[in-house]
CSV table of C-alpha atoms in Angstrom, one decimal:
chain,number,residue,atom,x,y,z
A,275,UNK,CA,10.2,13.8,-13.7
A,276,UNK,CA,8.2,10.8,-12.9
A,277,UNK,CA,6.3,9.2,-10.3
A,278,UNK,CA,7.2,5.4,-9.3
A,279,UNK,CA,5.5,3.0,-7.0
A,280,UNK,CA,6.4,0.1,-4.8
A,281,UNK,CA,3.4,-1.3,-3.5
A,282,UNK,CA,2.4,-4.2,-1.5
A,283,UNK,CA,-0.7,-5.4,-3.5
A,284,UNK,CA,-1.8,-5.4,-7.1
A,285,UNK,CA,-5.0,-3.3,-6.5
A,286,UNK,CA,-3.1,-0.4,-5.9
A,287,UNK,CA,-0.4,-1.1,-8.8
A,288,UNK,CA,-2.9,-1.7,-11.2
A,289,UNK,CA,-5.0,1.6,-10.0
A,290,UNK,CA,-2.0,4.0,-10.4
A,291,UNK,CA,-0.9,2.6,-14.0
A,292,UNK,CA,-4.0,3.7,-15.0
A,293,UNK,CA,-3.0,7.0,-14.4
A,294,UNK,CA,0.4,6.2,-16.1
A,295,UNK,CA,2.5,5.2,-12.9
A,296,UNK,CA,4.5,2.9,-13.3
A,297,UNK,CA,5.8,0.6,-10.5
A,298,UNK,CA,6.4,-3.2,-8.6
A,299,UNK,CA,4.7,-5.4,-6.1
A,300,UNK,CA,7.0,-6.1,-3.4
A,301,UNK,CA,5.6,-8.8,-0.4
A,302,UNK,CA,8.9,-8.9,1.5
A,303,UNK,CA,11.4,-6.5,3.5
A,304,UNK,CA,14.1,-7.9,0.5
A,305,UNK,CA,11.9,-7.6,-2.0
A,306,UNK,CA,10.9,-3.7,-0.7
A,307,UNK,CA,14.6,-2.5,-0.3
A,308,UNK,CA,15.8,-4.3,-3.7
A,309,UNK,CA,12.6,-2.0,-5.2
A,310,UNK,CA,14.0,1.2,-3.2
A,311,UNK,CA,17.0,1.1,-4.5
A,312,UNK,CA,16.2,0.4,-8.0
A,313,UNK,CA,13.9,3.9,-7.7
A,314,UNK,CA,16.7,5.7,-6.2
A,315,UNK,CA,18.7,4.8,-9.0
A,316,UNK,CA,16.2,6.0,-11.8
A,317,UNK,CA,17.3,9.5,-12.9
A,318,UNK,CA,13.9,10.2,-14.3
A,319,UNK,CA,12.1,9.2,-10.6
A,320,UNK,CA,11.1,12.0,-8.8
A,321,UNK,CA,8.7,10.8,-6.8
A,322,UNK,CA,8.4,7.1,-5.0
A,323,UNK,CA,5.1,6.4,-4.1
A,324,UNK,CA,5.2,3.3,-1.4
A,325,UNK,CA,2.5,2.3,0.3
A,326,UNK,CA,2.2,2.3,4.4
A,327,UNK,CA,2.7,-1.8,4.4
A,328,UNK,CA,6.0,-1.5,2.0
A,329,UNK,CA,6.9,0.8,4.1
A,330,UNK,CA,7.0,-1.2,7.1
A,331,UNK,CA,9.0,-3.5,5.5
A,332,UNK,CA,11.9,-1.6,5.5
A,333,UNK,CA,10.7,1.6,7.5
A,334,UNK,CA,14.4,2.7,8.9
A,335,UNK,CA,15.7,2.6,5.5
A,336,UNK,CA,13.3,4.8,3.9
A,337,UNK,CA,13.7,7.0,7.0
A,338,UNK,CA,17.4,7.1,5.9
A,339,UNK,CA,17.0,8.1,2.5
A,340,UNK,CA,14.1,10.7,3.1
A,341,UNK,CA,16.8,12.1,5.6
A,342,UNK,CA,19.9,12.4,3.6
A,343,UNK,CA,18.6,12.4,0.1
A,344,UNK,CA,17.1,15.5,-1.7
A,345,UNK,CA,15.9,13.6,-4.4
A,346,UNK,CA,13.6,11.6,-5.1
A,347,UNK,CA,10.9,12.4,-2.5
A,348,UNK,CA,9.6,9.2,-0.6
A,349,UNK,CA,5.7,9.7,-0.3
A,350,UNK,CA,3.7,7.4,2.0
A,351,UNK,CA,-0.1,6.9,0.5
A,352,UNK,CA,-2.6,4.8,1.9
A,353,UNK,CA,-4.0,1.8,0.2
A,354,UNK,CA,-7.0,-0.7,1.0
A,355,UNK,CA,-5.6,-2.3,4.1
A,356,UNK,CA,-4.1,1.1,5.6
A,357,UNK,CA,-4.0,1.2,9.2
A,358,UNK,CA,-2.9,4.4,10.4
A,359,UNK,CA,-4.0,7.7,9.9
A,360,UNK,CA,-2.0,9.6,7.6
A,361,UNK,CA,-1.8,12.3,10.0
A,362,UNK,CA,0.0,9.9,12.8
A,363,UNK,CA,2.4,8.9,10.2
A,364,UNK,CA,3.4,12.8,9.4
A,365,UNK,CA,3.8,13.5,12.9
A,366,UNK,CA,5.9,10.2,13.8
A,367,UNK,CA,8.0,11.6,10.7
A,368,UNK,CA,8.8,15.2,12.1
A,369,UNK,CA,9.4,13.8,15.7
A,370,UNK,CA,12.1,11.1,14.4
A,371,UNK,CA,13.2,13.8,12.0
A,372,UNK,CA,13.6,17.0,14.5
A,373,UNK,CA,13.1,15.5,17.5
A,374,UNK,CA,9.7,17.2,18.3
A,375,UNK,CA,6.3,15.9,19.0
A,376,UNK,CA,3.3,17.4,17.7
């Protein structure tokens, strides 16, 4: 299985395929769910890598897929203009997920 990204800057895209990730640069909420969808459709993806500003460009759609796909797993990673703390994000995850707050 293989990793994938969909990244909002170059920086980060160029940083992973150096560690032989492949991936795209998406700058808009079309451009971001036209990626998605192209990663959930590679057979050989098993892990999307999207950073937290992709995300945000289409955030209820990923939301949907980490919830009613098993496969691949959606993994949120901070890049040079991340805002949150990674920690926040989990937790805003499992309360829309289970309906809990941490």
């Amino acid at each position: 299985m293989k990793f994938y990204l969909i990244s909002d800057n170059i920086d980060t895209q160029m940083g992973m395929r150096l560690t032989g990730i492949e991936g795209v640069v998406a700058h808009t909420p079309e451009e971001v769910s036209s990626a998605l969808d192209k990663a959930l459709g590679m057979e050989d993806v098993g892990v999307v890598l999207m950073t937290e500003l992709a995300i945000n460009q289409c955030r209820e759609k990923v939301y949907e897929c980490k919830l009613t796909r098993k496969s691949p797993l959606i993994v949120e990673i901070p890049d040079r203009h991340a805002t949150a703390k990674i920690s926040d994000t989990i937790s805003k995850y499992l309360a829309d997920a289970v309906g809990i707050k941490l």
